[in-house]
Each structure stands twice: as C-alpha cells, then as structure tokens.
C-alpha cells in the first residue's frame, strides 16, 4: 500500500470467523420447529452476511431476495434467536491465519476495531469465546447504530472513536456490503477470497486487494 493506514476495521462473519456451521444448524432447527424441511449448510452459506433477521427471512422463502409474510417471520424469528443464543460459537471457528494477522496488526500498533452487521448480543460472546475480543478497541455491531453496512456510518463512527480520518483508514471484509461501505466512507478496502458474498466472486466489486489469509497482511502493510 502507498501509505500505511493508522486504523484497521475488520468484519466478523466470513472474514474473522466461519460462523456458518452454527447459523446453518440454527436455521435448520428453526425450520424443523416450524414443521418444514431443513436447508442444509451449503444453501445457508449463500444467505449469510446481512444480519440474522435477514437470514431468517431468506430461510423462510428459500432465496436471497424477497419477503416472507409478517406472520411467518413473527413466528420464526424468536425461535431462531433462542437457538442462536445457545449456539453462537459451538461450531464456529477462526479462519486460518486470523490470529497471526491480528497479532501482527497489534504488534505494529494499529488502532483495531470490529465492524459487523451481527447484533451485539451475538457478536461479543462470539469474539470472547474464540479468544479475540481483546484485540479490538471498539466493536460496532449491527444494532449499535440506527444503520449498518453498506451504510458508511458504522465505519465513520469507529474512525471518530479513534480520531482517525478516512484517508488513514482501512477496512478488511469479505462482501459487497463491506466494499460499498468502505468506498462511501472514503476508506481503502481489502477483501478475503473465502468469505460470504452470496455466491459471487468478491473481485466483481473491485476492492483494492483480495487476499487468501490475514497472515498476508504482513507483506502488504
């Protein structure tokens, strides 16, 4: 990179953590509780990335776009929330290279924040259970502010917390909403090749760089 950033913000699902095994299990158990057929992990993987409310809506209609009836959602959502509260991190794992990448960023003195569309009640336990909560000076969750990614406000909120301008800021994510939020905020953006982007290659959205492991940050920054 031409100039080293001072602040690095990192997404959770699909970037730091492979959380689909837990999310898919909860979706399938919810569907069973509703007397419907489960979808399986491979299908759910394409629906993750915009928060659990959106995930539940997608599971109810079996596709990425569209809406279930209010009655369906109102019945299903509390079931999912109860399941996920008990299964936030039982099957989820850090991606290879994440801890190495975080250690490098910490050693180099970057201000580190976490910006996710996952609700705080699930985000903080997940980070804590996987042993990475203490890396971050701020966690901006999906319900911290009235808006979430792809709106740039959560990124700018974290930048203001650290007293850092957009020109000195980097976002690390995995999805088009991360790219859109970073561009709108004036941040640079690096994306992971392995994340959750609804089955699309993240390169379509032209992030500044695509990497296969956070361990590669050492060579880039």
GROMACS .gro file of C-alpha atoms in nm:
model
  221
    1UNK     CA    1   0.000   0.000   0.000
    2UNK     CA    2   0.121   0.351  -0.085
    3UNK     CA    3   0.070   0.473   0.271
    4UNK     CA    4   0.022   0.268   0.585
    5UNK     CA    5  -0.316   0.315   0.749
    6UNK     CA    6  -0.342   0.411   1.114
    7UNK     CA    7  -0.668   0.233   1.181
    8UNK     CA    8  -0.788  -0.108   1.062
    9UNK     CA    9  -1.152  -0.213   1.093
   10UNK     CA   10  -1.240  -0.579   1.044
   11UNK     CA   11  -1.567  -0.757   0.969
   12UNK     CA   12  -1.662  -1.073   1.164
   13UNK     CA   13  -1.864  -1.331   0.969
   14UNK     CA   14  -1.676  -1.454   0.664
   15UNK     CA   15  -1.365  -1.251   0.750
   16UNK     CA   16  -1.251  -1.344   1.101
   17UNK     CA   17  -1.492  -1.627   1.175
   18UNK     CA   18  -1.653  -1.909   0.979
   19UNK     CA   19  -1.985  -1.883   1.163
   20UNK     CA   20  -2.196  -2.066   0.906
   21UNK     CA   21  -2.188  -2.404   1.085
   22UNK     CA   22  -2.371  -2.251   1.386
   23UNK     CA   23  -2.600  -2.032   1.176
   24UNK     CA   24  -2.696  -2.320   0.947
   25UNK     CA   25  -2.765  -2.551   1.242
   26UNK     CA   26  -2.995  -2.287   1.393
   27UNK     CA   27  -3.172  -2.227   1.062
   28UNK     CA   28  -3.233  -2.598   1.015
   29UNK     CA   29  -3.358  -2.647   1.371
   30UNK     CA   30  -3.588  -2.346   1.327
   31UNK     CA   31  -3.727  -2.492   1.006
   32UNK     CA   32  -3.789  -2.826   1.178
   33UNK     CA   33  -3.966  -2.647   1.465
   34UNK     CA   34  -4.192  -2.485   1.206
   35UNK     CA   35  -4.268  -2.826   1.054
   36UNK     CA   36  -4.068  -2.751   0.741
   37UNK     CA   37  -3.774  -2.913   0.565
   38UNK     CA   38  -3.422  -2.802   0.666
   39UNK     CA   39  -3.198  -2.638   0.404
   40UNK     CA   40  -2.850  -2.768   0.490
   41UNK     CA   41  -2.527  -2.579   0.541
   42UNK     CA   42  -2.434  -2.531   0.173
   43UNK     CA   43  -2.759  -2.347   0.097
   44UNK     CA   44  -2.748  -2.132   0.410
   45UNK     CA   45  -2.389  -2.028   0.332
   46UNK     CA   46  -2.515  -1.816   0.039
   47UNK     CA   47  -2.766  -1.632   0.259
   48UNK     CA   48  -2.535  -1.515   0.538
   49UNK     CA   49  -2.386  -1.168   0.569
   50UNK     CA   50  -2.662  -0.916   0.637
   51UNK     CA   51  -2.754  -1.000   0.997
   52UNK     CA   52  -2.969  -1.276   1.144
   53UNK     CA   53  -3.303  -1.108   1.075
   54UNK     CA   54  -3.228  -1.104   0.703
   55UNK     CA   55  -3.103  -1.464   0.725
   56UNK     CA   56  -3.429  -1.581   0.882
   57UNK     CA   57  -3.631  -1.404   0.613
   58UNK     CA   58  -3.423  -1.569   0.341
   59UNK     CA   59  -3.460  -1.911   0.501
   60UNK     CA   60  -3.839  -1.876   0.515
   61UNK     CA   61  -3.867  -1.800   0.142
   62UNK     CA   62  -3.571  -2.014   0.030
   63UNK     CA   63  -3.399  -1.737  -0.167
   64UNK     CA   64  -3.181  -1.428  -0.136
   65UNK     CA   65  -3.437  -1.161  -0.224
   66UNK     CA   66  -3.798  -1.125  -0.125
   67UNK     CA   67  -4.003  -1.128   0.194
   68UNK     CA   68  -4.199  -1.387   0.391
   69UNK     CA   69  -4.532  -1.291   0.541
   70UNK     CA   70  -4.523  -1.099   0.870
   71UNK     CA   71  -4.698  -1.390   1.038
   72UNK     CA   72  -4.431  -1.637   0.922
   73UNK     CA   73  -4.148  -1.412   1.034
   74UNK     CA   74  -4.304  -1.328   1.369
   75UNK     CA   75  -4.337  -1.700   1.441
   76UNK     CA   76  -3.990  -1.797   1.320
   77UNK     CA   77  -3.764  -1.516   1.443
   78UNK     CA   78  -3.798  -1.578   1.820
   79UNK     CA   79  -3.728  -1.948   1.762
   80UNK     CA   80  -3.408  -1.863   1.577
   81UNK     CA   81  -3.296  -1.610   1.840
   82UNK     CA   82  -3.338  -1.863   2.120
   83UNK     CA   83  -3.143  -2.125   1.923
   84UNK     CA   84  -2.862  -1.888   1.827
   85UNK     CA   85  -2.825  -1.752   2.181
   86UNK     CA   86  -2.732  -2.106   2.286
   87UNK     CA   87  -2.529  -2.186   1.972
   88UNK     CA   88  -2.333  -1.871   1.892
   89UNK     CA   89  -1.990  -2.034   1.892
   90UNK     CA   90  -2.029  -2.411   1.941
   91UNK     CA   91  -1.938  -2.494   1.581
   92UNK     CA   92  -1.779  -2.168   1.461
   93UNK     CA   93  -1.403  -2.134   1.410
   94UNK     CA   94  -1.145  -1.870   1.324
   95UNK     CA   95  -1.022  -1.889   0.967
   96UNK     CA   96  -0.658  -1.999   0.921
   97UNK     CA   97  -0.423  -1.701   0.950
   98UNK     CA   98  -0.662  -1.482   1.152
   99UNK     CA   99  -0.476  -1.496   1.481
  100UNK     CA  100  -0.143  -1.447   1.303
  101UNK     CA  101  -0.284  -1.144   1.122
  102UNK     CA  102  -0.432  -0.994   1.438
  103UNK     CA  103  -0.106  -1.046   1.628
  104UNK     CA  104   0.084  -0.866   1.353
  105UNK     CA  105  -0.159  -0.571   1.349
  106UNK     CA  106  -0.144  -0.545   1.729
  107UNK     CA  107   0.236  -0.561   1.735
  108UNK     CA  108   0.255  -0.284   1.474
  109UNK     CA  109   0.038  -0.057   1.688
  110UNK     CA  110  -0.261  -0.015   1.458
  111UNK     CA  111  -0.587   0.102   1.611
  112UNK     CA  112  -0.810  -0.202   1.567
  113UNK     CA  113  -1.187  -0.207   1.551
  114UNK     CA  114  -1.451  -0.459   1.462
  115UNK     CA  115  -1.748  -0.355   1.245
  116UNK     CA  116  -2.016  -0.617   1.183
  117UNK     CA  117  -2.383  -0.644   1.091
  118UNK     CA  118  -2.427  -0.912   1.358
  119UNK     CA  119  -2.619  -0.794   1.666
  120UNK     CA  120  -2.411  -0.713   1.974
  121UNK     CA  121  -2.576  -0.988   2.183
  122UNK     CA  122  -2.420  -1.245   1.947
  123UNK     CA  123  -2.103  -1.059   1.843
  124UNK     CA  124  -1.943  -1.007   2.183
  125UNK     CA  125  -1.988  -1.367   2.305
  126UNK     CA  126  -1.856  -1.499   1.973
  127UNK     CA  127  -1.541  -1.284   1.986
  128UNK     CA  128  -1.494  -1.372   2.352
  129UNK     CA  129  -1.544  -1.746   2.305
  130UNK     CA  130  -1.295  -1.756   2.017
  131UNK     CA  131  -1.039  -1.557   2.219
  132UNK     CA  132  -1.011  -1.244   2.003
  133UNK     CA  133  -1.229  -0.984   2.178
  134UNK     CA  134  -0.931  -0.814   2.344
  135UNK     CA  135  -0.768  -0.724   2.012
  136UNK     CA  136  -1.034  -0.459   1.943
  137UNK     CA  137  -1.058  -0.112   2.091
  138UNK     CA  138  -1.416  -0.077   1.965
  139UNK     CA  139  -1.682  -0.318   1.842
  140UNK     CA  140  -1.954  -0.163   1.626
  141UNK     CA  141  -2.229  -0.422   1.594
  142UNK     CA  142  -2.533  -0.434   1.370
  143UNK     CA  143  -2.752  -0.269   1.634
  144UNK     CA  144  -2.501  -0.020   1.779
  145UNK     CA  145  -2.632   0.249   1.543
  146UNK     CA  146  -2.962   0.300   1.356
  147UNK     CA  147  -2.792   0.189   1.031
  148UNK     CA  148  -2.546  -0.082   0.934
  149UNK     CA  149  -2.323  -0.170   0.638
  150UNK     CA  150  -2.337  -0.097   0.344
  151UNK     CA  151  -2.412   0.241   0.502
  152UNK     CA  152  -2.074   0.405   0.580
  153UNK     CA  153  -2.187   0.539   0.919
  154UNK     CA  154  -2.055   0.246   1.131
  155UNK     CA  155  -1.709   0.285   0.973
  156UNK     CA  156  -1.705   0.661   1.024
  157UNK     CA  157  -1.828   0.614   1.382
  158UNK     CA  158  -1.528   0.389   1.456
  159UNK     CA  159  -1.291   0.632   1.284
  160UNK     CA  160  -1.423   0.916   1.500
  161UNK     CA  161  -1.376   0.699   1.811
  162UNK     CA  162  -1.007   0.656   1.725
  163UNK     CA  163  -0.965   1.012   1.598
  164UNK     CA  164  -0.864   0.885   1.255
  165UNK     CA  165  -0.955   1.034   0.916
  166UNK     CA  166  -1.084   0.820   0.628
  167UNK     CA  167  -0.758   0.875   0.439
  168UNK     CA  168  -0.575   0.685   0.714
  169UNK     CA  169  -0.833   0.407   0.745
  170UNK     CA  170  -0.854   0.052   0.612
  171UNK     CA  171  -1.147  -0.190   0.614
  172UNK     CA  172  -1.096  -0.566   0.591
  173UNK     CA  173  -1.407  -0.759   0.487
  174UNK     CA  174  -1.546  -1.023   0.257
  175UNK     CA  175  -1.866  -0.896   0.099
  176UNK     CA  176  -2.008  -0.635  -0.134
  177UNK     CA  177  -2.159  -0.453   0.164
  178UNK     CA  178  -1.808  -0.415   0.308
  179UNK     CA  179  -1.680  -0.275  -0.022
  180UNK     CA  180  -1.975  -0.037  -0.059
  181UNK     CA  181  -1.943   0.087   0.300
  182UNK     CA  182  -1.568   0.139   0.267
  183UNK     CA  183  -1.597   0.326  -0.064
  184UNK     CA  184  -1.874   0.550   0.072
  185UNK     CA  185  -1.664   0.624   0.383
  186UNK     CA  186  -1.351   0.700   0.181
  187UNK     CA  187  -1.160   0.402   0.326
  188UNK     CA  188  -0.934   0.160   0.148
  189UNK     CA  189  -1.068  -0.195   0.143
  190UNK     CA  190  -0.903  -0.538   0.142
  191UNK     CA  191  -1.129  -0.841   0.099
  192UNK     CA  192  -1.082  -1.206   0.186
  193UNK     CA  193  -1.123  -1.450  -0.102
  194UNK     CA  194  -1.304  -1.708   0.113
  195UNK     CA  195  -1.590  -1.513   0.270
  196UNK     CA  196  -1.966  -1.488   0.239
  197UNK     CA  197  -2.065  -1.290  -0.068
  198UNK     CA  198  -2.386  -1.470  -0.170
  199UNK     CA  199  -2.201  -1.697  -0.412
  200UNK     CA  200  -2.036  -1.414  -0.607
  201UNK     CA  201  -1.662  -1.361  -0.654
  202UNK     CA  202  -1.576  -1.056  -0.443
  203UNK     CA  203  -1.342  -0.934  -0.719
  204UNK     CA  204  -1.651  -0.825  -0.913
  205UNK     CA  205  -1.685  -0.538  -0.666
  206UNK     CA  206  -1.326  -0.422  -0.714
  207UNK     CA  207  -1.180  -0.397  -0.364
  208UNK     CA  208  -0.826  -0.256  -0.351
  209UNK     CA  209  -0.687  -0.604  -0.286
  210UNK     CA  210  -0.806  -0.962  -0.237
  211UNK     CA  211  -0.608  -1.199  -0.012
  212UNK     CA  212  -0.645  -1.563   0.087
  213UNK     CA  213  -0.531  -1.527   0.451
  214UNK     CA  214  -0.498  -1.248   0.705
  215UNK     CA  215  -0.142  -1.368   0.755
  216UNK     CA  216  -0.070  -1.197   0.420
  217UNK     CA  217  -0.126  -0.855   0.580
  218UNK     CA  218   0.233  -0.852   0.698
  219UNK     CA  219   0.356  -0.843   0.340
  220UNK     CA  220   0.102  -0.583   0.230
  221UNK     CA  221   0.110  -0.329   0.513
   0.00000   0.00000   0.00000
